[in-house]
């Protein structure tokens, strides 16, 4: 199961659950909404995400490219281990992902 809800304190969304083949349509729909949120920085809180498969990482990269093409930023918060592992394995391909310190 994967859910998305708006953040209360800043423009963006909180994702909860697992991002895999079964939840890909939900993830893509949520990222479509996130990329349309106005503001110079859009926040995506991943603290409640338990797993992201490589296709989910690719979807995050596409969302980051969409927002970047509009002159804005997609800032990821609290990425799960699975995302950090993919970024470590493919640093050049994932360079567009911006993670909050």
N, CA, C and O atoms as CSV, one atom per row, in Angstrom:
chain,resi,resn,atom,element,x,y,z
A,1,UNK,N,N,0.842,-1.183,0.000
A,1,UNK,CA,C,0.000,0.000,0.000
A,1,UNK,C,C,0.889,1.249,0.000
A,1,UNK,O,O,1.940,1.284,0.640
A,2,UNK,N,N,0.450,2.246,-0.717
A,2,UNK,CA,C,1.147,3.528,-0.772
A,2,UNK,C,C,0.102,4.630,-0.671
A,2,UNK,O,O,-0.927,4.593,-1.344
A,3,UNK,N,N,0.383,5.603,0.176
A,3,UNK,CA,C,-0.505,6.757,0.300
A,3,UNK,C,C,0.315,8.033,0.175
A,3,UNK,O,O,1.525,8.044,0.398
A,4,UNK,N,N,-0.368,9.091,-0.181
A,4,UNK,CA,C,0.249,10.414,-0.265
A,4,UNK,C,C,-0.701,11.412,0.365
A,4,UNK,O,O,-1.915,11.353,0.172
A,5,UNK,N,N,-0.123,12.330,1.122
A,5,UNK,CA,C,-0.937,13.383,1.717
A,5,UNK,C,C,-0.151,14.681,1.711
A,5,UNK,O,O,1.078,14.667,1.773
A,6,UNK,N,N,-0.852,15.799,1.637
A,6,UNK,CA,C,-0.154,17.089,1.601
A,6,UNK,C,C,0.595,17.354,2.903
A,6,UNK,O,O,0.166,16.935,3.978
A,7,UNK,N,N,1.699,18.043,2.789
A,7,UNK,CA,C,2.414,18.505,3.975
A,7,UNK,C,C,1.687,19.727,4.520
A,7,UNK,O,O,1.150,20.527,3.754
A,8,UNK,N,N,1.669,19.869,5.807
A,8,UNK,CA,C,0.956,20.993,6.422
A,8,UNK,C,C,1.822,22.240,6.560
A,8,UNK,O,O,1.310,23.359,6.573
A,9,UNK,N,N,3.132,22.046,6.662
A,9,UNK,CA,C,4.005,23.172,6.985
A,9,UNK,C,C,4.785,23.734,5.809
A,9,UNK,O,O,5.494,24.729,5.960
A,10,UNK,N,N,4.667,23.113,4.638
A,10,UNK,CA,C,5.403,23.577,3.454
A,10,UNK,C,C,4.789,22.935,2.219
A,10,UNK,O,O,4.071,21.941,2.333
A,11,UNK,N,N,5.062,23.490,1.038
A,11,UNK,CA,C,4.486,22.920,-0.176
A,11,UNK,C,C,5.112,21.563,-0.482
A,11,UNK,O,O,6.330,21.454,-0.628
A,12,UNK,N,N,4.287,20.542,-0.576
A,12,UNK,CA,C,4.795,19.219,-0.882
A,12,UNK,C,C,3.890,18.130,-0.364
A,12,UNK,O,O,2.722,18.363,-0.055
A,13,UNK,N,N,4.448,16.925,-0.273
A,13,UNK,CA,C,3.658,15.764,0.116
A,13,UNK,C,C,4.481,14.810,0.971
A,13,UNK,O,O,5.712,14.809,0.936
A,14,UNK,N,N,3.761,13.999,1.739
A,14,UNK,CA,C,4.331,12.918,2.530
A,14,UNK,C,C,3.885,11.617,1.886
A,14,UNK,O,O,2.688,11.366,1.746
A,15,UNK,N,N,4.845,10.789,1.495
A,15,UNK,CA,C,4.523,9.464,0.985
A,15,UNK,C,C,4.673,8.464,2.120
A,15,UNK,O,O,5.574,8.582,2.951
A,16,UNK,N,N,3.776,7.471,2.150
A,16,UNK,CA,C,3.818,6.419,3.166
A,16,UNK,C,C,3.589,5.081,2.498
A,16,UNK,O,O,2.661,4.923,1.705
A,17,UNK,N,N,4.442,4.112,2.820
A,17,UNK,CA,C,4.263,2.763,2.308
A,17,UNK,C,C,5.414,2.327,1.440
A,17,UNK,O,O,6.546,2.787,1.597
A,18,UNK,N,N,5.110,1.432,0.521
A,18,UNK,CA,C,6.115,0.842,-0.351
A,18,UNK,C,C,5.867,1.256,-1.795
A,18,UNK,O,O,4.725,1.278,-2.252
A,19,UNK,N,N,6.936,1.583,-2.512
A,19,UNK,CA,C,6.850,1.998,-3.913
A,19,UNK,C,C,7.440,0.887,-4.769
A,19,UNK,O,O,8.658,0.756,-4.889
A,20,UNK,N,N,6.556,0.090,-5.362
A,20,UNK,CA,C,6.988,-1.028,-6.180
A,20,UNK,C,C,6.011,-1.216,-7.335
A,20,UNK,O,O,5.196,-0.335,-7.608
A,21,UNK,N,N,6.089,-2.342,-8.004
A,21,UNK,CA,C,5.236,-2.592,-9.167
A,21,UNK,C,C,3.748,-2.431,-8.840
A,21,UNK,O,O,2.992,-1.868,-9.631
A,22,UNK,N,N,3.339,-2.922,-7.687
A,22,UNK,CA,C,1.926,-2.869,-7.318
A,22,UNK,C,C,1.424,-1.454,-7.033
A,22,UNK,O,O,0.242,-1.163,-7.219
A,23,UNK,N,N,2.308,-0.587,-6.590
A,23,UNK,CA,C,1.881,0.768,-6.214
A,23,UNK,C,C,2.352,1.835,-7.197
A,23,UNK,O,O,2.164,3.027,-6.956
A,24,UNK,N,N,2.958,1.415,-8.294
A,24,UNK,CA,C,3.494,2.386,-9.255
A,24,UNK,C,C,2.440,3.373,-9.752
A,24,UNK,O,O,2.747,4.562,-9.839
A,25,UNK,N,N,1.212,2.953,-10.085
A,25,UNK,CA,C,0.225,3.950,-10.532
A,25,UNK,C,C,-0.059,5.023,-9.469
A,25,UNK,O,O,-0.246,6.195,-9.795
A,26,UNK,N,N,-0.088,4.611,-8.210
A,26,UNK,CA,C,-0.326,5.574,-7.130
A,26,UNK,C,C,0.846,6.542,-7.035
A,26,UNK,O,O,0.650,7.748,-6.892
A,27,UNK,N,N,2.070,6.011,-7.115
A,27,UNK,CA,C,3.256,6.857,-7.056
A,27,UNK,C,C,3.262,7.856,-8.197
A,27,UNK,O,O,3.501,9.045,-7.983
A,28,UNK,N,N,3.001,7.387,-9.408
A,28,UNK,CA,C,3.016,8.295,-10.566
A,28,UNK,C,C,1.945,9.374,-10.440
A,28,UNK,O,O,2.187,10.533,-10.780
A,29,UNK,N,N,0.776,9.003,-9.958
A,29,UNK,CA,C,-0.283,9.995,-9.758
A,29,UNK,C,C,0.121,11.012,-8.694
A,29,UNK,O,O,-0.091,12.213,-8.866
A,30,UNK,N,N,0.703,10.532,-7.594
A,30,UNK,CA,C,1.132,11.436,-6.519
A,30,UNK,C,C,2.224,12.381,-7.006
A,30,UNK,O,O,2.192,13.574,-6.704
A,31,UNK,N,N,3.189,11.856,-7.759
A,31,UNK,CA,C,4.256,12.716,-8.264
A,31,UNK,C,C,3.728,13.713,-9.291
A,31,UNK,O,O,4.243,14.826,-9.394
A,32,UNK,N,N,2.711,13.326,-10.047
A,32,UNK,CA,C,2.079,14.270,-10.970
A,32,UNK,C,C,1.481,15.448,-10.229
A,32,UNK,O,O,1.597,16.590,-10.674
A,33,UNK,N,N,0.844,15.178,-9.104
A,33,UNK,CA,C,0.281,16.245,-8.277
A,33,UNK,C,C,1.404,17.089,-7.666
A,33,UNK,O,O,1.335,18.318,-7.667
A,34,UNK,N,N,2.432,16.424,-7.147
A,34,UNK,CA,C,3.548,17.119,-6.508
A,34,UNK,C,C,4.219,18.085,-7.481
A,34,UNK,O,O,4.570,19.201,-7.095
A,35,UNK,N,N,4.400,17.678,-8.721
A,35,UNK,CA,C,5.079,18.557,-9.682
A,35,UNK,C,C,4.251,19.777,-10.048
A,35,UNK,O,O,4.780,20.735,-10.612
A,36,UNK,N,N,2.969,19.758,-9.740
A,36,UNK,CA,C,2.109,20.915,-10.029
A,36,UNK,C,C,1.905,21.826,-8.818
A,36,UNK,O,O,1.228,22.849,-8.926
A,37,UNK,N,N,2.475,21.470,-7.680
A,37,UNK,CA,C,2.370,22.322,-6.499
A,37,UNK,C,C,3.214,23.571,-6.740
A,37,UNK,O,O,4.390,23.460,-7.087
A,38,UNK,N,N,2.634,24.756,-6.561
A,38,UNK,CA,C,3.400,25.980,-6.825
A,38,UNK,C,C,4.464,26.234,-5.758
A,38,UNK,O,O,4.389,25.731,-4.637
A,39,UNK,N,N,5.431,27.015,-6.141
A,39,UNK,CA,C,6.487,27.421,-5.225
A,39,UNK,C,C,7.854,27.098,-5.785
A,39,UNK,O,O,7.988,26.213,-6.629
A,40,UNK,N,N,8.872,27.811,-5.322
A,40,UNK,CA,C,10.222,27.592,-5.838
A,40,UNK,C,C,10.820,26.255,-5.408
A,40,UNK,O,O,11.673,25.701,-6.102
A,41,UNK,N,N,10.369,25.736,-4.255
A,41,UNK,CA,C,10.843,24.442,-3.754
A,41,UNK,C,C,9.624,23.606,-3.381
A,41,UNK,O,O,8.732,24.069,-2.669
A,42,UNK,N,N,9.600,22.378,-3.869
A,42,UNK,CA,C,8.547,21.429,-3.517
A,42,UNK,C,C,9.210,20.324,-2.697
A,42,UNK,O,O,10.240,19.777,-3.089
A,43,UNK,N,N,8.610,20.009,-1.568
A,43,UNK,CA,C,9.197,19.049,-0.632
A,43,UNK,C,C,8.477,17.704,-0.741
A,43,UNK,O,O,7.254,17.640,-0.860
A,44,UNK,N,N,9.270,16.637,-0.697
A,44,UNK,CA,C,8.717,15.289,-0.709
A,44,UNK,C,C,9.316,14.551,0.485
A,44,UNK,O,O,10.497,14.204,0.495
A,45,UNK,N,N,8.474,14.322,1.489
A,45,UNK,CA,C,8.901,13.649,2.715
A,45,UNK,C,C,8.751,12.139,2.508
A,45,UNK,O,O,7.650,11.636,2.289
A,46,UNK,N,N,9.862,11.442,2.580
A,46,UNK,CA,C,9.882,9.990,2.360
A,46,UNK,C,C,10.108,9.225,3.667
A,46,UNK,O,O,10.438,8.039,3.637
A,47,UNK,N,N,9.936,9.887,4.801
A,47,UNK,CA,C,10.237,9.259,6.093
A,47,UNK,C,C,9.378,8.034,6.375
A,47,UNK,O,O,9.791,7.162,7.140
A,48,UNK,N,N,8.205,7.947,5.783
A,48,UNK,CA,C,7.317,6.802,6.022
A,48,UNK,C,C,7.333,5.799,4.867
A,48,UNK,O,O,6.503,4.892,4.816
A,49,UNK,N,N,8.281,5.968,3.942
A,49,UNK,CA,C,8.413,5.026,2.830
A,49,UNK,C,C,9.349,3.906,3.266
A,49,UNK,O,O,10.460,4.154,3.735
A,50,UNK,N,N,8.886,2.677,3.105
A,50,UNK,CA,C,9.681,1.525,3.528
A,50,UNK,C,C,10.566,0.988,2.418
A,50,UNK,O,O,11.596,0.374,2.698
A,51,UNK,N,N,10.186,1.207,1.157
A,51,UNK,CA,C,10.952,0.649,0.041
A,51,UNK,C,C,10.641,1.420,-1.232
A,51,UNK,O,O,9.497,1.804,-1.478
A,52,UNK,N,N,11.676,1.643,-2.040
A,52,UNK,CA,C,11.535,2.216,-3.379
A,52,UNK,C,C,12.274,1.294,-4.344
A,52,UNK,O,O,13.474,1.075,-4.182
A,53,UNK,N,N,11.585,0.752,-5.342
A,53,UNK,CA,C,12.296,-0.038,-6.341
A,53,UNK,C,C,12.935,0.899,-7.363
A,53,UNK,O,O,12.732,2.111,-7.306
A,54,UNK,N,N,13.699,0.347,-8.289
A,54,UNK,CA,C,14.426,1.196,-9.236
A,54,UNK,C,C,13.484,1.986,-10.136
A,54,UNK,O,O,13.807,3.109,-10.525
A,55,UNK,N,N,12.337,1.428,-10.471
A,55,UNK,CA,C,11.379,2.173,-11.289
A,55,UNK,C,C,10.821,3.363,-10.507
A,55,UNK,O,O,10.542,4.411,-11.090
A,56,UNK,N,N,10.661,3.211,-9.208
A,56,UNK,CA,C,10.203,4.325,-8.371
A,56,UNK,C,C,11.270,5.415,-8.320
A,56,UNK,O,O,10.950,6.603,-8.338
A,57,UNK,N,N,12.533,5.010,-8.257
A,57,UNK,CA,C,13.621,5.990,-8.286
A,57,UNK,C,C,13.614,6.719,-9.623
A,57,UNK,O,O,13.823,7.931,-9.671
A,58,UNK,N,N,13.376,5.989,-10.704
A,58,UNK,CA,C,13.283,6.622,-12.026
A,58,UNK,C,C,12.122,7.613,-12.066
A,58,UNK,O,O,12.241,8.675,-12.677
A,59,UNK,N,N,11.006,7.281,-11.424
A,59,UNK,CA,C,9.864,8.199,-11.373
A,59,UNK,C,C,10.224,9.463,-10.583
A,59,UNK,O,O,9.809,10.562,-10.951
A,60,UNK,N,N,10.987,9.310,-9.513
A,60,UNK,CA,C,11.448,10.479,-8.751
A,60,UNK,C,C,12.372,11.340,-9.603
A,60,UNK,O,O,12.302,12.568,-9.559
A,61,UNK,N,N,13.231,10.697,-10.370
A,61,UNK,CA,C,14.121,11.448,-11.268
A,61,UNK,C,C,13.321,12.218,-12.308
A,61,UNK,O,O,13.646,13.366,-12.613
A,62,UNK,N,N,12.286,11.606,-12.853
A,62,UNK,CA,C,11.443,12.289,-13.839
A,62,UNK,C,C,10.730,13.476,-13.194
A,62,UNK,O,O,10.638,14.546,-13.795
A,63,UNK,N,N,10.229,13.293,-11.978
A,63,UNK,CA,C,9.563,14.394,-11.278
A,63,UNK,C,C,10.551,15.532,-11.006
A,63,UNK,O,O,10.214,16.705,-11.165
A,64,UNK,N,N,11.768,15.178,-10.596
A,64,UNK,CA,C,12.795,16.205,-10.356
A,64,UNK,C,C,13.117,16.948,-11.641
A,64,UNK,O,O,13.305,18.164,-11.622
A,65,UNK,N,N,13.183,16.225,-12.770
A,65,UNK,CA,C,13.462,16.868,-14.065
A,65,UNK,C,C,12.321,17.789,-14.463
A,65,UNK,O,O,12.559,18.871,-15.000
A,66,UNK,N,N,11.093,17.378,-14.209
A,66,UNK,CA,C,9.932,18.203,-14.533
A,66,UNK,C,C,9.969,19.512,-13.747
A,66,UNK,O,O,9.797,20.590,-14.315
A,67,UNK,N,N,10.191,19.410,-12.455
A,67,UNK,CA,C,10.227,20.590,-11.601
A,67,UNK,C,C,11.423,21.477,-11.976
A,67,UNK,O,O,11.300,22.700,-12.043
A,68,UNK,N,N,12.567,20.854,-12.216
A,68,UNK,CA,C,13.762,21.601,-12.599
A,68,UNK,C,C,13.549,22.348,-13.915
A,68,UNK,O,O,14.028,23.469,-14.081
A,69,UNK,N,N,12.835,21.727,-14.844
A,69,UNK,CA,C,12.529,22.373,-16.115
A,69,UNK,C,C,11.658,23.605,-15.960
A,69,UNK,O,O,11.587,24.438,-16.864
A,70,UNK,N,N,11.002,23.724,-14.830
A,70,UNK,CA,C,10.176,24.888,-14.520
A,70,UNK,C,C,10.952,25.905,-13.694
A,70,UNK,O,O,10.392,26.902,-13.237
A,71,UNK,N,N,12.261,25.644,-13.503
A,71,UNK,CA,C,13.089,26.554,-12.716
A,71,UNK,C,C,12.888,26.415,-11.219
A,71,UNK,O,O,13.150,27.346,-10.457
A,72,UNK,N,N,12.417,25.239,-10.802
A,72,UNK,CA,C,12.142,25.009,-9.381
A,72,UNK,C,C,12.942,23.808,-8.901
A,72,UNK,O,O,13.686,23.207,-9.676
A,73,UNK,N,N,12.792,23.454,-7.629
A,73,UNK,CA,C,13.532,22.333,-7.046
A,73,UNK,C,C,12.578,21.359,-6.377
A,73,UNK,O,O,11.575,21.757,-5.784
A,74,UNK,N,N,12.907,20.069,-6.480
A,74,UNK,CA,C,12.228,19.018,-5.720
A,74,UNK,C,C,13.215,18.559,-4.658
A,74,UNK,O,O,14.278,18.028,-4.980
A,75,UNK,N,N,12.869,18.762,-3.404
A,75,UNK,CA,C,13.750,18.451,-2.291
A,75,UNK,C,C,13.209,17.233,-1.548
A,75,UNK,O,O,12.089,17.256,-1.038
A,76,UNK,N,N,14.009,16.172,-1.490
A,76,UNK,CA,C,13.614,14.934,-0.828
A,76,UNK,C,C,14.069,14.950,0.620
A,76,UNK,O,O,15.197,15.340,0.923
A,77,UNK,N,N,13.186,14.525,1.512
A,77,UNK,CA,C,13.492,14.470,2.933
A,77,UNK,C,C,13.420,13.022,3.421
A,77,UNK,O,O,12.492,12.291,3.075
A,78,UNK,N,N,14.388,12.619,4.212
A,78,UNK,CA,C,14.414,11.308,4.866
A,78,UNK,C,C,14.264,10.141,3.882
A,78,UNK,O,O,13.343,9.335,4.021
A,79,UNK,N,N,15.154,10.043,2.897
A,79,UNK,CA,C,15.040,8.943,1.941
A,79,UNK,C,C,15.282,7.599,2.617
A,79,UNK,O,O,16.135,7.497,3.499
A,80,UNK,N,N,14.546,6.570,2.215
A,80,UNK,CA,C,14.769,5.247,2.805
A,80,UNK,C,C,16.084,4.646,2.305
A,80,UNK,O,O,16.677,5.119,1.336
A,81,UNK,N,N,16.511,3.612,2.983
A,81,UNK,CA,C,17.759,2.935,2.646
A,81,UNK,C,C,17.785,2.515,1.177
A,81,UNK,O,O,18.810,2.654,0.510
A,82,UNK,N,N,16.667,2.004,0.673
A,82,UNK,CA,C,16.635,1.518,-0.717
A,82,UNK,C,C,16.961,2.630,-1.707
A,82,UNK,O,O,17.640,2.378,-2.703
A,83,UNK,N,N,16.498,3.848,-1.463
A,83,UNK,CA,C,16.822,4.963,-2.355
A,83,UNK,C,C,18.296,5.342,-2.216
A,83,UNK,O,O,18.976,5.569,-3.217
A,84,UNK,N,N,18.782,5.408,-1.001
A,84,UNK,CA,C,20.199,5.733,-0.800
A,84,UNK,C,C,21.097,4.701,-1.466
A,84,UNK,O,O,22.145,5.050,-2.010
A,85,UNK,N,N,20.698,3.438,-1.430
A,85,UNK,CA,C,21.490,2.366,-2.050
A,85,UNK,C,C,21.531,2.525,-3.572
A,85,UNK,O,O,22.593,2.372,-4.177
A,86,UNK,N,N,20.399,2.828,-4.193
A,86,UNK,CA,C,20.365,3.033,-5.647
A,86,UNK,C,C,21.218,4.240,-6.018
A,86,UNK,O,O,21.951,4.197,-7.006
A,87,UNK,N,N,21.132,5.305,-5.248
A,87,UNK,CA,C,21.946,6.497,-5.516
A,87,UNK,C,C,23.434,6.168,-5.398
A,87,UNK,O,O,24.242,6.647,-6.194
A,88,UNK,N,N,23.795,5.356,-4.409
A,88,UNK,CA,C,25.198,4.942,-4.269
A,88,UNK,C,C,25.657,4.106,-5.459
A,88,UNK,O,O,26.800,4.226,-5.899
A,89,UNK,N,N,24.778,3.270,-5.973
A,89,UNK,CA,C,25.131,2.394,-7.087
A,89,UNK,C,C,25.189,3.138,-8.415
A,89,UNK,O,O,25.981,2.786,-9.289
A,90,UNK,N,N,24.351,4.169,-8.573
A,90,UNK,CA,C,24.245,4.911,-9.824
A,90,UNK,C,C,24.326,6.417,-9.558
A,90,UNK,O,O,23.359,7.141,-9.792
A,91,UNK,N,N,25.469,6.884,-9.072
A,91,UNK,CA,C,25.554,8.302,-8.678
A,91,UNK,C,C,25.359,9.272,-9.836
A,91,UNK,O,O,24.718,10.307,-9.653
A,92,UNK,N,N,25.878,8.982,-10.997
A,92,UNK,CA,C,25.722,9.892,-12.128
A,92,UNK,C,C,24.267,9.976,-12.567
A,92,UNK,O,O,23.752,11.065,-12.823
A,93,UNK,N,N,23.611,8.834,-12.653
A,93,UNK,CA,C,22.221,8.799,-13.098
A,93,UNK,C,C,21.289,9.459,-12.087
A,93,UNK,O,O,20.240,9.983,-12.465
A,94,UNK,N,N,21.657,9.439,-10.815
A,94,UNK,CA,C,20.798,9.977,-9.759
A,94,UNK,C,C,21.228,11.362,-9.273
A,94,UNK,O,O,20.718,11.863,-8.271
A,95,UNK,N,N,22.159,11.968,-9.986
A,95,UNK,CA,C,22.703,13.259,-9.549
A,95,UNK,C,C,21.633,14.340,-9.450
A,95,UNK,O,O,21.806,15.297,-8.695
A,96,UNK,N,N,20.542,14.218,-10.183
A,96,UNK,CA,C,19.499,15.236,-10.182
A,96,UNK,C,C,18.637,15.181,-8.912
A,96,UNK,O,O,17.875,16.111,-8.650
A,97,UNK,N,N,18.747,14.112,-8.126
A,97,UNK,CA,C,17.966,14.019,-6.894
A,97,UNK,C,C,18.637,14.846,-5.820
A,97,UNK,O,O,19.821,14.673,-5.532
A,98,UNK,N,N,17.874,15.741,-5.234
A,98,UNK,CA,C,18.390,16.620,-4.182
A,98,UNK,C,C,17.796,16.182,-2.842
A,98,UNK,O,O,16.578,16.170,-2.661
A,99,UNK,N,N,18.665,15.829,-1.927
A,99,UNK,CA,C,18.235,15.355,-0.614
A,99,UNK,C,C,18.555,16.414,0.433
A,99,UNK,O,O,19.664,16.947,0.467
A,100,UNK,N,N,17.585,16.714,1.284
A,100,UNK,CA,C,17.788,17.689,2.360
A,100,UNK,C,C,18.826,17.159,3.331
A,100,UNK,O,O,18.891,15.960,3.600
A,101,UNK,N,N,19.630,18.062,3.850
A,101,UNK,CA,C,20.685,17.675,4.799
A,101,UNK,C,C,20.115,17.299,6.131
A,101,UNK,O,O,20.862,16.948,7.045
